[in-house]
Amino acid sequence: MTHNSVLLIYTGGTIGMKEDPELQTLVPFDFSGIIDEVPELRKFALTIDSYTFNPLIDSSDVEPDMWRNLALLIKDKYDCYDGFVILHGTDTMAYSASALSFMLEGLAKPVIFTGSQLPIGRPRTDGKENLISSVEIATAKGPDGAPLVPEVCIFFNSKLFRGNRCTKVSSTAFDAFSSPNYPALANAGISIEYDTKHIGWTGKYEGNLKLHTALDTSVSIMKVHPGITENVARNCLLGEGIKACIIETYGSGNSISKKWFIDIVQEAVRKGRILLNVTQCLSGEVNMDIYATGRALKNAGVISGGDMTTESALGKLFILLGESSDTEEVKSLLPKNLRGEMSK
Ligand code: ASP
């Protein structure tokens, strides 16, 4: 590696589309010609290679297999590039970035997810700015020559976020992502200002990149809501094949206190189901000691997800269940901060 280099990985999504004049519809463009689409990239003294997934997908169709392929590709090309930029649809970007953060242990190079709300070939596209800044961030080095952002991140609308702290908050605005419980790692204005204090969770690991590619997806998500029925709760917590359920609760971790609900929770815990409490609120955290309704869950054996996002909780459970069939071990690791995904 003589000078800075980046691998652009295109998985699909709006960013890589352009208008087909004949069909008069949006079609994916050939990513090997990315520099022709975004000639501004030539201004960087960089080697930019691209890799296109086949088939390209709308990210609504993303599966753990795609995450596995991404992780394996990064591992395979790890020594060839200074950083990686993953172009991905916005709909599930926060899920993919969260999952990758858990799959890539000991990451010492930037892996930057980005995408756009408007295709790169459209006037007013946000795709070009998102792509150009992501490339710059993926190859940014500190004074010691080490990568400035050795993390899985999302870059969107001038802000760089830790990937496993993000959630998509708008289906239309350019400001589509938020990281409610952790500050932006960088802001791109006239120059890119890095908040070095908050960067580098994964950089704390010593040693080589270690992949975790065994994922067990036997996880359900139940959003508590007024009028939820016993049948729905039973299916989510005790349905066949379910090993864990993420319970999205109200406020600081509160749920229904009715006897039928607590009975189901207790039965699920007794049967070895792992129940993880995350809040429906965009910011703040679960604290099951504040209200009696939260305390009832805690007493029944529900684990606090702290200020983890649902996206992050899902990725964490997939990996932990994939790596261990010992329920107690998974339960003991869940409240631990493994990749900077929680504040405590
Ligand atoms: N449905 C698209 C996707 O997530 C939306 C986008 O790319 O922004 O792939």
mmCIF file of C-alpha atoms and ligand atoms in Angstrom:
data_model
loop_
_atom_site.group_PDB
_atom_site.id
_atom_site.type_symbol
_atom_site.label_atom_id
_atom_site.label_comp_id
_atom_site.label_asym_id
_atom_site.label_seq_id
_atom_site.Cartn_x
_atom_site.Cartn_y
_atom_site.Cartn_z
ATOM 1 C CA MET A 1 0.000 0.000 0.000
ATOM 2 C CA THR A 2 1.890 3.076 -1.175
ATOM 3 C CA HIS A 3 -0.759 5.745 -0.887
ATOM 4 C CA ASN A 4 -4.225 5.931 0.595
ATOM 5 C CA SER A 5 -6.757 3.528 -0.759
ATOM 6 C CA VAL A 6 -10.375 2.770 -0.166
ATOM 7 C CA LEU A 7 -12.696 -0.037 -1.173
ATOM 8 C CA LEU A 8 -16.209 1.105 -2.110
ATOM 9 C CA ILE A 9 -18.673 -1.694 -1.581
ATOM 10 C CA TYR A 10 -22.022 -1.264 -3.253
ATOM 11 C CA THR A 11 -24.874 -3.391 -1.898
ATOM 12 C CA GLY A 12 -27.832 -1.590 -3.481
ATOM 13 C CA GLY A 13 -30.238 1.110 -2.378
ATOM 14 C CA THR A 14 -31.179 4.506 -3.726
ATOM 15 C CA ILE A 15 -27.675 5.976 -3.838
ATOM 16 C CA GLY A 16 -26.497 3.856 -6.751
ATOM 17 C CA MET A 17 -29.429 4.545 -9.040
ATOM 18 C CA LYS A 18 -29.640 6.753 -12.062
ATOM 19 C CA GLU A 19 -32.330 7.652 -14.526
ATOM 20 C CA ASP A 20 -32.542 5.362 -17.515
ATOM 21 C CA PRO A 21 -33.661 7.717 -20.284
ATOM 22 C CA GLU A 22 -35.225 4.906 -22.280
ATOM 23 C CA LEU A 23 -37.061 3.193 -19.454
ATOM 24 C CA GLN A 24 -37.721 6.504 -17.669
ATOM 25 C CA THR A 25 -37.179 4.785 -14.360
ATOM 26 C CA LEU A 26 -34.364 4.459 -11.823
ATOM 27 C CA VAL A 27 -31.905 1.628 -12.454
ATOM 28 C CA PRO A 28 -28.664 0.729 -10.662
ATOM 29 C CA PHE A 29 -25.616 2.069 -12.495
ATOM 30 C CA ASP A 30 -22.422 0.136 -13.094
ATOM 31 C CA PHE A 31 -20.358 0.899 -10.039
ATOM 32 C CA SER A 32 -17.034 0.235 -11.683
ATOM 33 C CA GLY A 33 -17.702 3.587 -13.353
ATOM 34 C CA ILE A 34 -18.270 5.405 -10.059
ATOM 35 C CA ILE A 35 -15.491 7.929 -10.742
ATOM 36 C CA ASP A 36 -17.282 9.002 -13.921
ATOM 37 C CA GLU A 37 -20.493 9.507 -11.972
ATOM 38 C CA VAL A 38 -18.718 11.422 -9.200
ATOM 39 C CA PRO A 39 -15.687 13.032 -10.867
ATOM 40 C CA GLU A 40 -14.998 14.991 -7.656
ATOM 41 C CA LEU A 41 -13.466 11.764 -6.322
ATOM 42 C CA ARG A 42 -10.561 12.272 -8.754
ATOM 43 C CA LYS A 43 -9.450 15.249 -6.681
ATOM 44 C CA PHE A 44 -8.380 12.947 -3.862
ATOM 45 C CA ALA A 45 -4.962 11.378 -4.368
ATOM 46 C CA LEU A 46 -6.435 7.991 -3.654
ATOM 47 C CA THR A 47 -6.796 4.565 -5.108
ATOM 48 C CA ILE A 48 -10.525 3.880 -5.172
ATOM 49 C CA ASP A 49 -11.591 0.368 -6.049
ATOM 50 C CA SER A 50 -15.135 -0.826 -6.101
ATOM 51 C CA TYR A 51 -16.895 -4.072 -5.392
ATOM 52 C CA THR A 52 -20.523 -4.610 -6.370
ATOM 53 C CA PHE A 53 -22.747 -7.188 -4.739
ATOM 54 C CA ASN A 54 -24.747 -9.436 -6.983
ATOM 55 C CA PRO A 55 -27.681 -9.215 -6.802
ATOM 56 C CA LEU A 56 -28.041 -5.614 -5.701
ATOM 57 C CA ILE A 57 -30.830 -5.304 -3.183
ATOM 58 C CA ASP A 58 -33.289 -2.861 -1.766
ATOM 59 C CA SER A 59 -32.047 -2.899 1.805
ATOM 60 C CA SER A 60 -35.507 -3.964 2.990
ATOM 61 C CA ASP A 61 -34.402 -7.398 1.763
ATOM 62 C CA VAL A 62 -31.159 -7.488 3.718
ATOM 63 C CA GLU A 63 -30.430 -10.804 5.435
ATOM 64 C CA PRO A 64 -27.716 -11.931 7.820
ATOM 65 C CA ASP A 65 -26.090 -13.669 4.839
ATOM 66 C CA MET A 66 -25.350 -10.267 3.336
ATOM 67 C CA TRP A 67 -23.775 -9.179 6.647
ATOM 68 C CA ARG A 68 -21.659 -12.340 6.628
ATOM 69 C CA ASN A 69 -20.520 -11.644 3.083
ATOM 70 C CA LEU A 70 -19.669 -8.055 3.994
ATOM 71 C CA ALA A 71 -17.674 -9.148 7.045
ATOM 72 C CA LEU A 72 -15.804 -11.799 5.039
ATOM 73 C CA LEU A 73 -15.045 -9.325 2.249
ATOM 74 C CA ILE A 74 -13.659 -6.780 4.708
ATOM 75 C CA LYS A 75 -11.538 -9.444 6.386
ATOM 76 C CA ASP A 76 -10.283 -10.671 3.020
ATOM 77 C CA LYS A 77 -9.330 -7.165 1.821
ATOM 78 C CA TYR A 78 -8.346 -5.807 5.231
ATOM 79 C CA ASP A 79 -4.637 -5.405 4.492
ATOM 80 C CA CYS A 80 -5.174 -3.996 1.001
ATOM 81 C CA TYR A 81 -7.093 -0.828 1.931
ATOM 82 C CA ASP A 82 -6.951 1.999 4.465
ATOM 83 C CA GLY A 83 -10.701 1.981 4.854
ATOM 84 C CA PHE A 84 -14.013 0.733 3.541
ATOM 85 C CA VAL A 85 -17.131 2.589 2.424
ATOM 86 C CA ILE A 86 -20.330 0.563 2.207
ATOM 87 C CA LEU A 87 -23.091 1.999 0.046
ATOM 88 C CA HIS A 88 -26.339 0.684 1.433
ATOM 89 C CA GLY A 89 -30.041 1.481 1.351
ATOM 90 C CA THR A 90 -31.129 3.696 4.199
ATOM 91 C CA ASP A 91 -34.087 1.607 5.370
ATOM 92 C CA THR A 92 -32.025 -1.000 7.207
ATOM 93 C CA MET A 93 -28.671 0.745 7.340
ATOM 94 C CA ALA A 94 -28.793 1.059 11.131
ATOM 95 C CA TYR A 95 -29.438 -2.697 11.455
ATOM 96 C CA SER A 96 -26.553 -3.569 9.139
ATOM 97 C CA ALA A 97 -24.122 -1.137 10.767
ATOM 98 C CA SER A 98 -25.051 -2.477 14.211
ATOM 99 C CA ALA A 99 -24.638 -6.095 13.141
ATOM 100 C CA LEU A 100 -21.288 -5.413 11.457
ATOM 101 C CA SER A 101 -20.001 -3.647 14.566
ATOM 102 C CA PHE A 102 -20.531 -6.868 16.530
ATOM 103 C CA MET A 103 -19.219 -9.104 13.752
ATOM 104 C CA LEU A 104 -15.915 -7.198 13.377
ATOM 105 C CA GLU A 105 -14.125 -7.448 16.701
ATOM 106 C CA GLY A 106 -10.831 -5.628 16.995
ATOM 107 C CA LEU A 107 -11.518 -3.415 13.988
ATOM 108 C CA ALA A 108 -8.694 -0.904 13.536
ATOM 109 C CA LYS A 109 -9.815 0.635 10.228
ATOM 110 C CA PRO A 110 -12.840 2.710 9.231
ATOM 111 C CA VAL A 111 -15.919 0.941 7.881
ATOM 112 C CA ILE A 112 -18.302 3.719 6.848
ATOM 113 C CA PHE A 113 -21.868 3.033 5.806
ATOM 114 C CA THR A 114 -23.549 5.662 3.706
ATOM 115 C CA GLY A 115 -26.403 6.041 1.245
ATOM 116 C CA SER A 116 -28.780 8.730 0.153
ATOM 117 C CA GLN A 117 -32.357 9.831 0.021
ATOM 118 C CA LEU A 118 -32.052 10.894 -3.613
ATOM 119 C CA PRO A 119 -30.180 8.840 -6.239
ATOM 120 C CA ILE A 120 -26.701 10.001 -7.175
ATOM 121 C CA GLY A 121 -27.837 10.713 -10.724
ATOM 122 C CA ARG A 122 -30.542 13.188 -9.658
ATOM 123 C CA PRO A 123 -30.111 16.962 -9.372
ATOM 124 C CA ARG A 124 -30.012 17.974 -5.666
ATOM 125 C CA THR A 125 -28.830 14.495 -4.715
ATOM 126 C CA ASP A 126 -27.461 14.071 -1.206
ATOM 127 C CA GLY A 127 -25.586 11.013 -2.452
ATOM 128 C CA LYS A 128 -22.523 12.793 -3.790
ATOM 129 C CA GLU A 129 -21.785 14.714 -0.617
ATOM 130 C CA ASN A 130 -22.400 11.624 1.513
ATOM 131 C CA LEU A 131 -20.102 9.526 -0.663
ATOM 132 C CA ILE A 132 -17.299 12.077 -1.015
ATOM 133 C CA SER A 133 -17.149 12.802 2.729
ATOM 134 C CA SER A 134 -17.328 9.087 3.569
ATOM 135 C CA VAL A 135 -14.329 8.427 1.323
ATOM 136 C CA GLU A 136 -12.418 11.240 3.010
ATOM 137 C CA ILE A 137 -13.280 9.896 6.470
ATOM 138 C CA ALA A 138 -12.417 6.311 5.500
ATOM 139 C CA THR A 139 -8.888 7.387 4.645
ATOM 140 C CA ALA A 140 -8.358 10.035 7.347
ATOM 141 C CA LYS A 141 -5.250 9.508 9.470
ATOM 142 C CA GLY A 142 -4.171 10.987 12.781
ATOM 143 C CA PRO A 143 -0.751 12.605 13.365
ATOM 144 C CA ASP A 144 0.652 9.161 14.210
ATOM 145 C CA GLY A 145 -0.505 7.785 10.846
ATOM 146 C CA ALA A 146 -3.198 5.606 12.423
ATOM 147 C CA PRO A 147 -6.773 5.689 11.060
ATOM 148 C CA LEU A 148 -8.766 8.429 12.773
ATOM 149 C CA VAL A 149 -12.015 6.464 12.889
ATOM 150 C CA PRO A 150 -11.386 2.771 13.588
ATOM 151 C CA GLU A 151 -15.082 2.001 13.871
ATOM 152 C CA VAL A 152 -18.182 0.898 12.004
ATOM 153 C CA CYS A 153 -19.996 4.187 11.376
ATOM 154 C CA ILE A 154 -22.830 5.771 9.462
ATOM 155 C CA PHE A 155 -22.127 9.007 7.623
ATOM 156 C CA PHE A 156 -25.194 10.949 6.592
ATOM 157 C CA ASN A 157 -26.048 14.593 5.990
ATOM 158 C CA SER A 158 -22.725 15.983 7.228
ATOM 159 C CA LYS A 159 -22.602 13.878 10.373
ATOM 160 C CA LEU A 160 -20.613 10.813 11.296
ATOM 161 C CA PHE A 161 -22.223 8.537 13.871
ATOM 162 C CA ARG A 162 -21.210 5.350 15.621
ATOM 163 C CA GLY A 163 -23.067 2.713 13.607
ATOM 164 C CA ASN A 164 -24.557 0.825 16.528
ATOM 165 C CA ARG A 165 -25.983 4.017 18.061
ATOM 166 C CA CYS A 166 -28.047 5.055 15.055
ATOM 167 C CA THR A 167 -31.608 4.875 13.990
ATOM 168 C CA LYS A 168 -33.367 6.066 10.851
ATOM 169 C CA VAL A 169 -35.657 8.923 11.849
ATOM 170 C CA SER A 170 -36.948 10.317 8.561
ATOM 171 C CA SER A 171 -38.153 8.732 5.359
ATOM 172 C CA THR A 172 -37.891 12.001 3.448
ATOM 173 C CA ALA A 173 -35.443 14.452 5.059
ATOM 174 C CA PHE A 174 -31.751 14.482 4.139
ATOM 175 C CA ASP A 175 -31.183 14.480 7.891
ATOM 176 C CA ALA A 176 -32.377 10.877 7.989
ATOM 177 C CA PHE A 177 -30.324 9.431 10.857
ATOM 178 C CA SER A 178 -29.991 10.214 14.495
ATOM 179 C CA SER A 179 -27.744 8.955 17.271
ATOM 180 C CA PRO A 180 -29.837 10.000 20.246
ATOM 181 C CA ASN A 181 -27.667 8.666 23.042
ATOM 182 C CA TYR A 182 -24.154 9.231 21.733
ATOM 183 C CA PRO A 183 -22.600 12.345 20.178
ATOM 184 C CA ALA A 184 -21.686 12.618 16.507
ATOM 185 C CA LEU A 185 -18.105 11.434 15.927
ATOM 186 C CA ALA A 186 -17.491 14.084 13.286
ATOM 187 C CA ASN A 187 -19.194 17.015 11.587
ATOM 188 C CA ALA A 188 -18.449 17.860 7.986
ATOM 189 C CA GLY A 189 -18.491 21.600 7.356
ATOM 190 C CA ILE A 190 -15.785 23.530 5.549
ATOM 191 C CA SER A 191 -13.489 20.945 7.040
ATOM 192 C CA ILE A 192 -14.317 17.684 8.790
ATOM 193 C CA GLU A 193 -14.129 18.214 12.543
ATOM 194 C CA TYR A 194 -13.517 14.984 14.449
ATOM 195 C CA ASP A 195 -14.593 14.567 18.055
ATOM 196 C CA THR A 196 -11.610 12.381 18.928
ATOM 197 C CA LYS A 197 -12.727 11.994 22.573
ATOM 198 C CA HIS A 198 -15.722 9.975 21.461
ATOM 199 C CA ILE A 199 -14.081 7.939 18.709
ATOM 200 C CA GLY A 200 -12.353 4.627 18.912
ATOM 201 C CA TRP A 201 -14.223 2.053 20.894
ATOM 202 C CA THR A 202 -13.067 -0.777 18.691
ATOM 203 C CA GLY A 203 -9.606 0.724 18.543
ATOM 204 C CA LYS A 204 -9.174 -0.236 22.170
ATOM 205 C CA TYR A 205 -8.712 -3.873 21.200
ATOM 206 C CA GLU A 206 -5.211 -5.205 20.937
ATOM 207 C CA GLY A 207 -4.438 -7.622 18.174
ATOM 208 C CA ASN A 208 -6.014 -8.642 14.929
ATOM 209 C CA LEU A 209 -9.435 -8.339 13.405
ATOM 210 C CA LYS A 210 -11.570 -11.222 14.598
ATOM 211 C CA LEU A 211 -14.743 -12.179 12.770
ATOM 212 C CA HIS A 212 -17.952 -13.369 14.372
ATOM 213 C CA THR A 213 -20.053 -14.821 11.603
ATOM 214 C CA ALA A 214 -22.229 -17.324 13.451
ATOM 215 C CA LEU A 215 -25.582 -15.597 13.808
ATOM 216 C CA ASP A 216 -28.666 -17.104 15.386
ATOM 217 C CA THR A 217 -31.784 -15.210 14.375
ATOM 218 C CA SER A 218 -34.258 -16.924 16.727
ATOM 219 C CA VAL A 219 -35.237 -13.532 18.151
ATOM 220 C CA SER A 220 -38.605 -11.772 18.251
ATOM 221 C CA ILE A 221 -39.361 -8.113 18.871
ATOM 222 C CA MET A 222 -42.488 -7.140 20.773
ATOM 223 C CA LYS A 223 -43.587 -3.538 20.963
ATOM 224 C CA VAL A 224 -45.752 -3.116 24.044
ATOM 225 C CA HIS A 225 -48.869 -1.113 23.256
ATOM 226 C CA PRO A 226 -52.234 -0.349 24.775
ATOM 227 C CA GLY A 227 -54.594 -3.160 23.844
ATOM 228 C CA ILE A 228 -51.904 -5.802 23.320
ATOM 229 C CA THR A 229 -53.547 -9.186 23.736
ATOM 230 C CA GLU A 230 -52.482 -12.201 25.687
ATOM 231 C CA ASN A 231 -52.249 -14.105 22.435
ATOM 232 C CA VAL A 232 -49.846 -11.619 20.863
ATOM 233 C CA ALA A 233 -47.634 -11.505 23.981
ATOM 234 C CA ARG A 234 -47.633 -15.306 24.223
ATOM 235 C CA ASN A 235 -46.625 -15.699 20.567
ATOM 236 C CA CYS A 236 -43.803 -13.181 20.856
ATOM 237 C CA LEU A 237 -42.375 -14.499 24.109
ATOM 238 C CA LEU A 238 -43.188 -18.179 23.965
ATOM 239 C CA GLY A 239 -43.601 -18.878 20.231
ATOM 240 C CA GLU A 240 -41.964 -21.992 18.891
ATOM 241 C CA GLY A 241 -38.262 -21.624 18.181
ATOM 242 C CA ILE A 242 -37.914 -18.264 19.910
ATOM 243 C CA LYS A 243 -34.816 -18.053 22.075
ATOM 244 C CA ALA A 244 -34.946 -14.358 22.915
ATOM 245 C CA CYS A 245 -37.387 -11.472 22.723
ATOM 246 C CA ILE A 246 -36.599 -7.778 22.632
ATOM 247 C CA ILE A 247 -39.422 -6.090 24.517
ATOM 248 C CA GLU A 248 -39.832 -2.468 23.436
ATOM 249 C CA THR A 249 -41.301 -0.887 26.536
ATOM 250 C CA TYR A 250 -42.685 2.515 27.459
ATOM 251 C CA GLY A 251 -40.508 5.298 28.877
ATOM 252 C CA SER A 252 -37.867 4.087 31.289
ATOM 253 C CA GLY A 253 -38.677 0.408 30.756
ATOM 254 C CA ASN A 254 -42.287 0.113 31.853
ATOM 255 C CA SER A 255 -44.844 -2.369 30.686
ATOM 256 C CA ILE A 256 -48.257 -3.783 31.500
ATOM 257 C CA SER A 257 -48.555 -4.815 35.131
ATOM 258 C CA LYS A 258 -51.595 -7.073 34.637
ATOM 259 C CA LYS A 259 -51.220 -10.543 36.083
ATOM 260 C CA TRP A 260 -51.671 -12.316 32.718
ATOM 261 C CA PHE A 261 -48.761 -10.363 31.264
ATOM 262 C CA ILE A 262 -46.381 -10.936 34.165
ATOM 263 C CA ASP A 263 -47.354 -14.632 34.163
ATOM 264 C CA ILE A 264 -46.300 -14.912 30.496
ATOM 265 C CA VAL A 265 -43.032 -13.110 31.199
ATOM 266 C CA GLN A 266 -42.302 -15.412 34.142
ATOM 267 C CA GLU A 267 -43.164 -18.515 32.137
ATOM 268 C CA ALA A 268 -40.884 -17.386 29.289
ATOM 269 C CA VAL A 269 -37.965 -16.823 31.664
ATOM 270 C CA ARG A 270 -38.606 -20.176 33.348
ATOM 271 C CA LYS A 271 -38.493 -21.843 29.945
ATOM 272 C CA GLY A 272 -35.092 -20.289 29.216
ATOM 273 C CA ARG A 273 -36.201 -17.449 26.922
ATOM 274 C CA ILE A 274 -33.960 -14.398 27.127
ATOM 275 C CA LEU A 275 -35.990 -11.206 27.509
ATOM 276 C CA LEU A 276 -34.288 -7.885 26.846
ATOM 277 C CA ASN A 277 -35.901 -4.555 27.708
ATOM 278 C CA VAL A 278 -35.286 -1.567 25.410
ATOM 279 C CA THR A 279 -37.248 1.641 25.451
ATOM 280 C CA GLN A 280 -39.581 2.832 22.697
ATOM 281 C CA CYS A 281 -38.347 6.367 23.392
ATOM 282 C CA LEU A 282 -35.855 7.769 20.941
ATOM 283 C CA SER A 283 -33.501 8.893 23.690
ATOM 284 C CA GLY A 284 -32.877 7.978 27.304
ATOM 285 C CA GLU A 285 -32.540 4.560 28.836
ATOM 286 C CA VAL A 286 -34.219 1.686 30.596
ATOM 287 C CA ASN A 287 -34.231 1.843 34.371
ATOM 288 C CA MET A 288 -36.534 -0.795 35.781
ATOM 289 C CA ASP A 289 -36.224 0.549 39.316
ATOM 290 C CA ILE A 290 -38.206 3.758 38.816
ATOM 291 C CA TYR A 291 -41.776 2.474 38.505
ATOM 292 C CA ALA A 292 -43.499 -0.594 39.911
ATOM 293 C CA THR A 293 -44.408 -1.669 36.371
ATOM 294 C CA GLY A 294 -40.722 -1.742 35.431
ATOM 295 C CA ARG A 295 -39.725 -3.402 38.684
ATOM 296 C CA ALA A 296 -42.179 -6.230 37.996
ATOM 297 C CA LEU A 297 -40.319 -7.007 34.768
ATOM 298 C CA LYS A 298 -36.964 -6.894 36.525
ATOM 299 C CA ASN A 299 -38.203 -9.212 39.272
ATOM 300 C CA ALA A 300 -39.485 -11.600 36.618
ATOM 301 C CA GLY A 301 -35.973 -11.846 35.136
ATOM 302 C CA VAL A 302 -36.080 -9.348 32.259
ATOM 303 C CA ILE A 303 -32.648 -7.895 31.414
ATOM 304 C CA SER A 304 -32.123 -4.159 30.944
ATOM 305 C CA GLY A 305 -30.911 -3.044 27.532
ATOM 306 C CA GLY A 306 -29.827 0.329 28.990
ATOM 307 C CA ASP A 307 -29.784 2.899 26.188
ATOM 308 C CA MET A 308 -29.267 0.438 23.353
ATOM 309 C CA THR A 309 -31.250 0.915 20.176
ATOM 310 C CA THR A 310 -33.482 -1.935 19.014
ATOM 311 C CA GLU A 311 -31.257 -2.293 15.941
ATOM 312 C CA SER A 312 -28.216 -2.754 18.137
ATOM 313 C CA ALA A 313 -29.981 -5.091 20.571
ATOM 314 C CA LEU A 314 -30.971 -7.310 17.642
ATOM 315 C CA GLY A 315 -27.438 -7.535 16.228
ATOM 316 C CA LYS A 316 -26.002 -8.212 19.673
ATOM 317 C CA LEU A 317 -28.484 -11.015 20.365
ATOM 318 C CA PHE A 318 -27.900 -12.607 16.936
ATOM 319 C CA ILE A 319 -24.152 -12.754 17.597
ATOM 320 C CA LEU A 320 -24.319 -13.857 21.225
ATOM 321 C CA LEU A 321 -26.874 -16.584 20.482
ATOM 322 C CA GLY A 322 -24.843 -17.630 17.448
ATOM 323 C CA GLU A 323 -21.747 -18.089 19.542
ATOM 324 C CA SER A 324 -23.140 -19.714 22.642
ATOM 325 C CA SER A 325 -25.930 -22.122 23.424
ATOM 326 C CA ASP A 326 -25.471 -21.378 27.115
ATOM 327 C CA THR A 327 -28.397 -19.113 28.043
ATOM 328 C CA GLU A 328 -26.724 -17.936 31.241
ATOM 329 C CA GLU A 329 -23.608 -16.912 29.345
ATOM 330 C CA VAL A 330 -25.660 -14.917 26.816
ATOM 331 C CA LYS A 331 -27.576 -13.276 29.673
ATOM 332 C CA SER A 332 -24.355 -12.287 31.387
ATOM 333 C CA LEU A 333 -22.913 -10.716 28.215
ATOM 334 C CA LEU A 334 -26.029 -8.792 27.176
ATOM 335 C CA PRO A 335 -25.699 -5.967 29.734
ATOM 336 C CA LYS A 336 -21.973 -5.607 28.950
ATOM 337 C CA ASN A 337 -20.785 -2.897 26.628
ATOM 338 C CA LEU A 338 -19.150 -4.931 23.834
ATOM 339 C CA ARG A 339 -18.672 -2.387 21.000
ATOM 340 C CA GLY A 340 -19.578 0.989 22.455
ATOM 341 C CA GLU A 341 -23.286 0.283 21.900
ATOM 342 C CA MET A 342 -24.346 1.370 25.390
ATOM 343 C CA SER A 343 -23.394 4.212 27.682
ATOM 344 C CA LYS A 344 -22.906 2.204 30.877
HETATM 345 N N1 ASP B 1 -35.693 1.295 0.073
HETATM 346 C C1 ASP B 1 -34.378 1.852 -0.116
HETATM 347 C C2 ASP B 1 -33.399 0.947 0.587
HETATM 348 O O1 ASP B 1 -33.304 0.968 1.778
HETATM 349 C C3 ASP B 1 -34.319 3.234 0.408
HETATM 350 C C4 ASP B 1 -32.946 3.876 0.330
HETATM 351 O O2 ASP B 1 -32.016 3.387 -0.237
HETATM 352 O O3 ASP B 1 -32.800 4.926 0.899
HETATM 353 O O4 ASP B 1 -32.718 0.190 -0.067
#
